[in-house]
Amino acid sequence: MILAVMLLVIGVLLSAFFSGTETGFFRMTRVRLAVEALNGNWISKTLLWLGSQPSIFVATALVGTNLSHYVVSTSVVLASHVIAPKGGAMVEILETIVVTPIVFLFSDLLPKGLFYDAPNRLLKRSAIPFFICIILFMPVTIVLWLLSRLAQIITRSPSQEFSMRLARRELGDLLTEGHEAGILKPSQQSLAQAMLVVAGMPVKTFASPSGRVVRATTTMSKSDVLRLAQRHQRALLPVEETRNNKRQLVGYLRMMDLYLDNSPGLPEPRPLVRLLDNISCLAAMRLLGQADDALGQVIDAEGKTVGFVTGRELRMALLRVS
């Protein structure tokens, strides 16, 4: 009976440890860990590395959780043989019903709640035992890691998608804490959260379709281009070359340049910024800003024009979300 009780206690402690660290892993704030790592804290450095390798952490926690469940089940079976050697399966079922609430409270509910409230502090205290478990479970976790990589290859899911999701959630939590502490104003918090929402969206989501964007031609007069831009309320117009019976984009015109230019003809078109349709909104905004808020030509993988977008349109998308 003593052996059964010892196994039950060990199983509950193991289950509490792995369920708590799993919750703490998804709740930890990497910004704080990064600051501590810069100050030379090796535990924070190791936790940061582990945060960039979530599959290793999840595989270790999965093996440890299953091991703890096996130990608890073994303790229940041993206890049933001691209490009622001839009781059969009914005694085991009754003992399981009695033990389940205790196991659920102390091995799942309580540790998850503690790690949820103080993830960084408790994770740092649990780091060394967890690192030991990583080494002990390595033969099994390597197999699970290889299977997860195979699943990613088959499903063609990005390897960094999970990490980016964690990073966005952590940054969102940090912004909320900053607002509650009075560091950020409500407008600043809403704008930052809008950036998190828009950040991962492809630029083609915000681009005007190619067929709906009016275009100027190199044969048009300055007054014609200005009237065309005013009619369609466009500050930037793509320009096509039509002299050789072919319509080819050669750049864009900025209406402000036409108003300020006193020459009778059209100025030289500015070069378009070519943007792949799957790059993120923030990346496109950065490229357009570096090119003096140029007009972006959104293209697909084959080089065909999908649409056009301006830096102003991307900034307005941020404000609409916020």
Tab-separated table of C-alpha atoms in Angstrom:
chain	number	residue	atom	x	y	z
A	1	MET	CA	0.000	0.000	0.000
A	2	ILE	CA	2.902	2.345	0.743
A	3	LEU	CA	4.262	1.760	-2.758
A	4	ALA	CA	0.863	2.601	-4.268
A	5	VAL	CA	0.632	5.853	-2.289
A	6	MET	CA	4.190	6.810	-3.241
A	7	LEU	CA	3.489	6.165	-6.914
A	8	LEU	CA	0.282	8.215	-6.691
A	9	VAL	CA	2.126	11.167	-5.149
A	10	ILE	CA	4.935	10.936	-7.713
A	11	GLY	CA	2.453	10.716	-10.582
A	12	VAL	CA	0.451	13.715	-9.342
A	13	LEU	CA	3.620	15.791	-8.882
A	14	LEU	CA	4.870	14.891	-12.358
A	15	SER	CA	1.519	15.706	-13.919
A	16	ALA	CA	1.351	19.012	-12.035
A	17	PHE	CA	4.866	19.892	-13.154
A	18	PHE	CA	4.311	19.250	-16.852
A	19	SER	CA	0.796	20.720	-17.053
A	20	GLY	CA	1.966	23.833	-15.198
A	21	THR	CA	5.097	24.357	-17.310
A	22	GLU	CA	3.059	23.880	-20.471
A	23	THR	CA	0.712	26.690	-19.419
A	24	GLY	CA	3.665	28.842	-18.381
A	25	PHE	CA	5.350	28.310	-21.752
A	26	PHE	CA	2.378	29.733	-23.631
A	27	ARG	CA	2.029	32.580	-21.127
A	28	MET	CA	5.652	33.670	-20.716
A	29	THR	CA	6.655	37.150	-21.871
A	30	ARG	CA	9.712	36.951	-24.096
A	31	VAL	CA	10.429	40.659	-23.835
A	32	ARG	CA	11.160	40.293	-20.127
A	33	LEU	CA	13.223	37.177	-20.748
A	34	ALA	CA	15.189	39.021	-23.436
A	35	VAL	CA	16.001	41.865	-21.032
A	36	GLU	CA	17.153	39.393	-18.380
A	37	ALA	CA	19.162	37.460	-20.969
A	38	LEU	CA	20.977	40.648	-21.982
A	39	ASN	CA	21.947	41.045	-18.334
A	40	GLY	CA	23.599	37.613	-18.394
A	41	ASN	CA	20.896	35.376	-16.907
A	42	TRP	CA	21.624	31.964	-18.456
A	43	ILE	CA	18.239	30.499	-17.471
A	44	SER	CA	16.461	33.272	-19.382
A	45	LYS	CA	18.770	32.683	-22.364
A	46	THR	CA	17.904	28.973	-22.355
A	47	LEU	CA	14.179	29.686	-22.024
A	48	LEU	CA	14.408	32.067	-24.989
A	49	TRP	CA	16.075	29.347	-27.045
A	50	LEU	CA	13.390	26.892	-25.955
A	51	GLY	CA	10.736	29.419	-26.981
A	52	SER	CA	12.141	29.402	-30.506
A	53	GLN	CA	11.945	25.574	-30.541
A	54	PRO	CA	8.324	24.952	-29.456
A	55	SER	CA	8.196	21.447	-30.940
A	56	ILE	CA	10.916	20.250	-28.534
A	57	PHE	CA	9.089	21.708	-25.556
A	58	VAL	CA	5.707	20.294	-26.593
A	59	ALA	CA	7.205	16.832	-27.264
A	60	THR	CA	8.909	16.754	-23.842
A	61	ALA	CA	5.757	17.921	-22.062
A	62	LEU	CA	3.703	15.312	-23.950
A	63	VAL	CA	6.043	12.466	-22.975
A	64	GLY	CA	6.166	13.639	-19.359
A	65	THR	CA	2.384	13.972	-19.113
A	66	ASN	CA	1.817	10.474	-20.497
A	67	LEU	CA	4.442	9.098	-18.118
A	68	SER	CA	2.731	10.723	-15.138
A	69	HIS	CA	-0.650	9.305	-16.220
A	70	TYR	CA	0.895	5.849	-16.455
A	71	VAL	CA	2.341	6.155	-12.924
A	72	VAL	CA	-1.039	7.279	-11.514
A	73	SER	CA	-2.837	4.410	-13.260
A	74	THR	CA	-0.283	1.924	-11.901
A	75	SER	CA	-0.775	3.236	-8.353
A	76	VAL	CA	-4.554	2.795	-8.615
A	77	VAL	CA	-4.150	-0.801	-9.823
A	78	LEU	CA	-1.701	-1.627	-7.020
A	79	ALA	CA	-3.979	-0.069	-4.413
A	80	SER	CA	-6.969	-2.068	-5.660
A	81	HIS	CA	-5.000	-5.314	-5.355
A	82	VAL	CA	-4.073	-4.452	-1.755
A	83	ILE	CA	-7.515	-3.241	-0.634
A	84	ALA	CA	-9.569	-5.939	-2.350
A	85	PRO	CA	-7.458	-8.647	-3.969
A	86	LYS	CA	-10.571	-10.384	-5.316
A	87	GLY	CA	-12.603	-7.265	-6.055
A	88	GLY	CA	-11.889	-7.348	-9.756
A	89	ALA	CA	-12.546	-4.530	-12.175
A	90	MET	CA	-15.333	-2.991	-10.087
A	91	VAL	CA	-12.922	-2.031	-7.296
A	92	GLU	CA	-10.535	-0.461	-9.802
A	93	ILE	CA	-13.406	1.578	-11.285
A	94	LEU	CA	-14.526	2.793	-7.840
A	95	GLU	CA	-10.965	3.751	-6.884
A	96	THR	CA	-10.578	5.633	-10.160
A	97	ILE	CA	-13.783	7.573	-9.441
A	98	VAL	CA	-12.468	8.493	-5.968
A	99	VAL	CA	-8.954	9.433	-7.131
A	100	THR	CA	-9.943	11.401	-10.270
A	101	PRO	CA	-11.134	14.619	-8.521
A	102	ILE	CA	-7.953	14.691	-6.403
A	103	VAL	CA	-5.732	14.162	-9.421
A	104	PHE	CA	-7.631	16.768	-11.449
A	105	LEU	CA	-7.375	19.377	-8.693
A	106	PHE	CA	-3.714	18.953	-7.733
A	107	SER	CA	-2.202	17.850	-11.046
A	108	ASP	CA	-4.098	20.014	-13.506
A	109	LEU	CA	-6.299	22.806	-12.179
A	110	LEU	CA	-4.078	24.164	-9.393
A	111	PRO	CA	-0.704	24.161	-11.244
A	112	LYS	CA	-2.235	25.635	-14.403
A	113	GLY	CA	-3.724	28.454	-12.355
A	114	LEU	CA	-0.417	29.181	-10.626
A	115	PHE	CA	1.607	29.198	-13.839
A	116	TYR	CA	-1.053	31.288	-15.552
A	117	ASP	CA	-0.692	34.040	-12.944
A	118	ALA	CA	3.124	33.989	-12.700
A	119	PRO	CA	4.509	32.300	-15.837
A	120	ASN	CA	7.993	33.839	-15.995
A	121	ARG	CA	8.809	33.427	-12.307
A	122	LEU	CA	7.641	29.809	-12.042
A	123	LEU	CA	9.152	28.825	-15.398
A	124	LYS	CA	12.576	30.035	-14.292
A	125	ARG	CA	12.259	27.977	-11.099
A	126	SER	CA	11.184	24.926	-13.110
A	127	ALA	CA	13.764	25.404	-15.867
A	128	ILE	CA	16.508	23.108	-14.540
A	129	PRO	CA	14.196	20.097	-13.875
A	130	PHE	CA	12.624	20.583	-17.294
A	131	PHE	CA	16.028	20.685	-19.005
A	132	ILE	CA	16.888	17.408	-17.264
A	133	CYS	CA	13.645	15.924	-18.592
A	134	ILE	CA	14.547	17.078	-22.103
A	135	ILE	CA	17.791	15.105	-21.873
A	136	LEU	CA	16.134	12.030	-20.328
A	137	PHE	CA	13.283	11.944	-22.847
A	138	MET	CA	15.504	12.783	-25.835
A	139	PRO	CA	15.248	9.322	-27.526
A	140	VAL	CA	11.456	9.658	-27.627
A	141	THR	CA	11.203	13.400	-28.246
A	142	ILE	CA	13.484	13.134	-31.280
A	143	VAL	CA	11.008	10.732	-32.879
A	144	LEU	CA	8.090	13.057	-32.082
A	145	TRP	CA	10.030	16.050	-33.427
A	146	LEU	CA	10.758	14.220	-36.690
A	147	LEU	CA	7.076	13.311	-37.011
A	148	SER	CA	6.061	16.945	-36.476
A	149	ARG	CA	8.534	18.081	-39.130
A	150	LEU	CA	7.163	15.460	-41.520
A	151	ALA	CA	3.633	16.692	-40.862
A	152	GLN	CA	4.733	20.270	-41.603
A	153	ILE	CA	6.268	19.168	-44.904
A	154	ILE	CA	3.168	17.190	-45.917
A	155	THR	CA	0.714	19.962	-44.971
A	156	ARG	CA	3.097	22.675	-46.244
A	157	SER	CA	2.551	24.710	-43.079
A	158	PRO	CA	5.188	27.374	-42.332
A	159	SER	CA	7.651	26.264	-39.656
A	160	GLN	CA	7.610	29.704	-37.981
A	161	GLU	CA	3.838	30.195	-37.969
A	162	PHE	CA	3.436	28.828	-34.435
A	163	SER	CA	6.290	30.974	-33.088
A	164	MET	CA	4.922	34.085	-34.774
A	165	ARG	CA	1.521	33.449	-33.244
A	166	LEU	CA	3.093	33.236	-29.796
A	167	ALA	CA	5.110	36.393	-30.385
A	168	ARG	CA	2.046	38.377	-31.485
A	169	ARG	CA	0.043	37.198	-28.473
A	170	GLU	CA	2.883	38.045	-26.098
A	171	LEU	CA	3.273	41.509	-27.590
A	172	GLY	CA	-0.474	42.047	-27.317
A	173	ASP	CA	-0.377	41.112	-23.632
A	174	LEU	CA	2.556	43.489	-23.118
A	175	LEU	CA	0.600	46.346	-24.720
A	176	THR	CA	-2.366	45.621	-22.467
A	177	GLU	CA	-0.135	45.692	-19.400
A	178	GLY	CA	1.381	48.973	-20.586
A	179	HIS	CA	-2.065	50.496	-20.969
A	180	GLU	CA	-3.141	49.313	-17.512
A	181	ALA	CA	0.053	50.763	-16.010
A	182	GLY	CA	-0.628	54.125	-17.664
A	183	ILE	CA	2.352	53.988	-20.033
A	184	LEU	CA	0.267	53.850	-23.214
A	185	LYS	CA	-2.714	56.008	-24.057
A	186	PRO	CA	-5.852	54.255	-25.360
A	187	SER	CA	-5.239	55.586	-28.891
A	188	GLN	CA	-1.640	54.324	-28.844
A	189	GLN	CA	-2.739	50.904	-27.611
A	190	SER	CA	-5.460	50.568	-30.251
A	191	LEU	CA	-3.052	51.597	-33.014
A	192	ALA	CA	-0.402	49.112	-31.846
A	193	GLN	CA	-2.969	46.316	-31.630
A	194	ALA	CA	-4.197	47.218	-35.104
A	195	MET	CA	-0.640	46.837	-36.370
A	196	LEU	CA	-0.556	43.331	-34.864
A	197	VAL	CA	-3.788	42.446	-36.655
A	198	VAL	CA	-2.686	43.855	-40.019
A	199	ALA	CA	0.989	42.822	-39.765
A	200	GLY	CA	0.610	39.286	-41.053
A	201	MET	CA	-2.000	40.010	-43.727
A	202	PRO	CA	-0.757	39.945	-47.357
A	203	VAL	CA	-0.546	43.241	-49.200
A	204	LYS	CA	-2.911	42.003	-51.930
A	205	THR	CA	-5.707	42.273	-49.344
A	206	PHE	CA	-5.404	46.072	-49.395
A	207	ALA	CA	-4.431	46.610	-53.041
A	208	SER	CA	-6.874	48.062	-55.552
A	209	PRO	CA	-7.480	45.502	-58.330
A	210	SER	CA	-5.548	46.233	-61.499
A	211	GLY	CA	-8.666	46.517	-63.655
A	212	ARG	CA	-10.199	49.188	-61.398
A	213	VAL	CA	-7.210	51.551	-61.325
A	214	VAL	CA	-7.273	54.203	-64.044
A	215	ARG	CA	-3.992	54.690	-65.899
A	216	ALA	CA	-2.422	57.594	-67.700
A	217	THR	CA	-0.491	57.226	-70.946
A	218	THR	CA	2.670	58.851	-72.196
A	219	THR	CA	0.726	60.447	-75.068
A	220	MET	CA	-1.652	62.397	-72.796
A	221	SER	CA	-1.195	66.079	-72.041
A	222	LYS	CA	-0.575	67.373	-68.543
A	223	SER	CA	-4.068	68.854	-68.280
A	224	ASP	CA	-5.643	65.568	-69.366
A	225	VAL	CA	-3.741	63.654	-66.688
A	226	LEU	CA	-4.749	66.170	-64.008
A	227	ARG	CA	-8.423	65.986	-65.004
A	228	LEU	CA	-8.265	62.191	-65.027
A	229	ALA	CA	-6.719	62.107	-61.557
A	230	GLN	CA	-9.246	64.628	-60.211
A	231	ARG	CA	-12.180	62.701	-61.657
A	232	HIS	CA	-11.067	59.443	-60.021
A	233	GLN	CA	-9.582	61.098	-56.912
A	234	ARG	CA	-6.117	59.607	-57.359
A	235	ALA	CA	-2.929	61.340	-56.187
A	236	LEU	CA	-0.725	58.776	-57.952
A	237	LEU	CA	-1.416	57.389	-61.415
A	238	PRO	CA	0.342	54.495	-63.153
A	239	VAL	CA	1.612	55.391	-66.626
A	240	GLU	CA	1.531	53.174	-69.712
A	241	GLU	CA	3.558	53.416	-72.894
A	242	THR	CA	1.213	53.126	-75.917
A	243	ARG	CA	3.268	54.424	-78.820
A	244	ASN	CA	4.260	50.984	-80.137
A	245	ASN	CA	0.708	49.565	-80.043
A	246	LYS	CA	1.629	47.883	-76.768
A	247	ARG	CA	0.423	48.867	-73.340
A	248	GLN	CA	3.351	48.540	-70.962
A	249	LEU	CA	3.702	50.066	-67.519
A	250	VAL	CA	6.656	52.426	-67.380
A	251	GLY	CA	6.159	54.040	-63.968
A	252	TYR	CA	3.785	56.411	-62.225
A	253	LEU	CA	3.089	60.120	-61.975
A	254	ARG	CA	2.600	62.127	-58.808
A	255	MET	CA	-0.073	64.794	-59.228
A	256	MET	CA	1.762	67.171	-56.910
A	257	ASP	CA	4.730	67.081	-59.294
A	258	LEU	CA	2.454	68.046	-62.200
A	259	TYR	CA	1.054	71.029	-60.284
A	260	LEU	CA	4.527	72.263	-59.364
A	261	ASP	CA	6.108	71.590	-62.772
A	262	ASN	CA	5.872	74.551	-65.152
A	263	SER	CA	7.026	72.675	-68.241
A	264	PRO	CA	4.338	71.974	-70.873
A	265	GLY	CA	4.968	68.234	-71.218
A	266	LEU	CA	4.722	65.385	-68.777
A	267	PRO	CA	7.704	64.803	-66.478
A	268	GLU	CA	9.612	61.544	-66.518
A	269	PRO	CA	7.530	58.849	-64.785
A	270	ARG	CA	8.822	57.683	-61.425
A	271	PRO	CA	9.658	53.953	-61.073
A	272	LEU	CA	7.016	51.705	-59.561
A	273	VAL	CA	7.815	49.634	-56.474
A	274	ARG	CA	7.177	45.987	-57.331
A	275	LEU	CA	5.611	44.096	-54.433
A	276	LEU	CA	4.918	40.369	-54.352
A	277	ASP	CA	1.272	39.763	-53.507
A	278	ASN	CA	2.094	37.525	-50.519
A	279	ILE	CA	4.402	39.868	-48.580
A	280	SER	CA	3.013	41.351	-45.381
A	281	CYS	CA	1.340	44.718	-45.125
A	282	LEU	CA	4.045	46.136	-42.846
A	283	ALA	CA	6.824	44.965	-45.169
A	284	ALA	CA	5.088	46.645	-48.101
A	285	MET	CA	4.600	49.823	-46.071
A	286	ARG	CA	8.315	49.887	-45.246
A	287	LEU	CA	9.330	49.435	-48.906
A	288	LEU	CA	6.967	52.158	-50.081
A	289	GLY	CA	8.191	54.515	-47.356
A	290	GLN	CA	11.808	53.951	-48.353
A	291	ALA	CA	10.884	54.924	-51.927
A	292	ASP	CA	9.383	58.273	-50.857
A	293	ASP	CA	5.811	56.930	-50.638
A	294	ALA	CA	5.890	55.562	-54.166
A	295	LEU	CA	3.102	53.706	-55.938
A	296	GLY	CA	3.308	49.965	-55.378
A	297	GLN	CA	2.702	47.516	-58.220
A	298	VAL	CA	1.442	44.264	-56.656
A	299	ILE	CA	2.455	41.258	-58.753
A	300	ASP	CA	1.929	37.516	-58.470
A	301	ALA	CA	4.557	34.761	-58.705
A	302	GLU	CA	4.409	34.906	-62.516
A	303	GLY	CA	5.053	38.649	-62.610
A	304	LYS	CA	1.510	39.615	-63.639
A	305	THR	CA	0.048	42.803	-62.160
A	306	VAL	CA	-2.552	42.014	-59.504
A	307	GLY	CA	-3.223	45.556	-58.336
A	308	PHE	CA	-1.808	48.832	-57.084
A	309	VAL	CA	-1.390	50.143	-53.552
A	310	THR	CA	-0.052	53.285	-51.914
A	311	GLY	CA	1.483	53.870	-48.517
A	312	ARG	CA	-1.478	56.081	-47.608
A	313	GLU	CA	-3.933	53.252	-48.316
A	314	LEU	CA	-1.975	50.910	-46.048
A	315	ARG	CA	-1.856	53.502	-43.264
A	316	MET	CA	-5.592	54.091	-43.596
A	317	ALA	CA	-6.109	50.337	-43.235
A	318	LEU	CA	-4.355	50.519	-39.861
A	319	LEU	CA	-6.621	53.344	-38.739
A	320	ARG	CA	-9.757	51.520	-39.890
A	321	VAL	CA	-8.811	48.438	-37.864
A	322	SER	CA	-7.975	50.501	-34.776
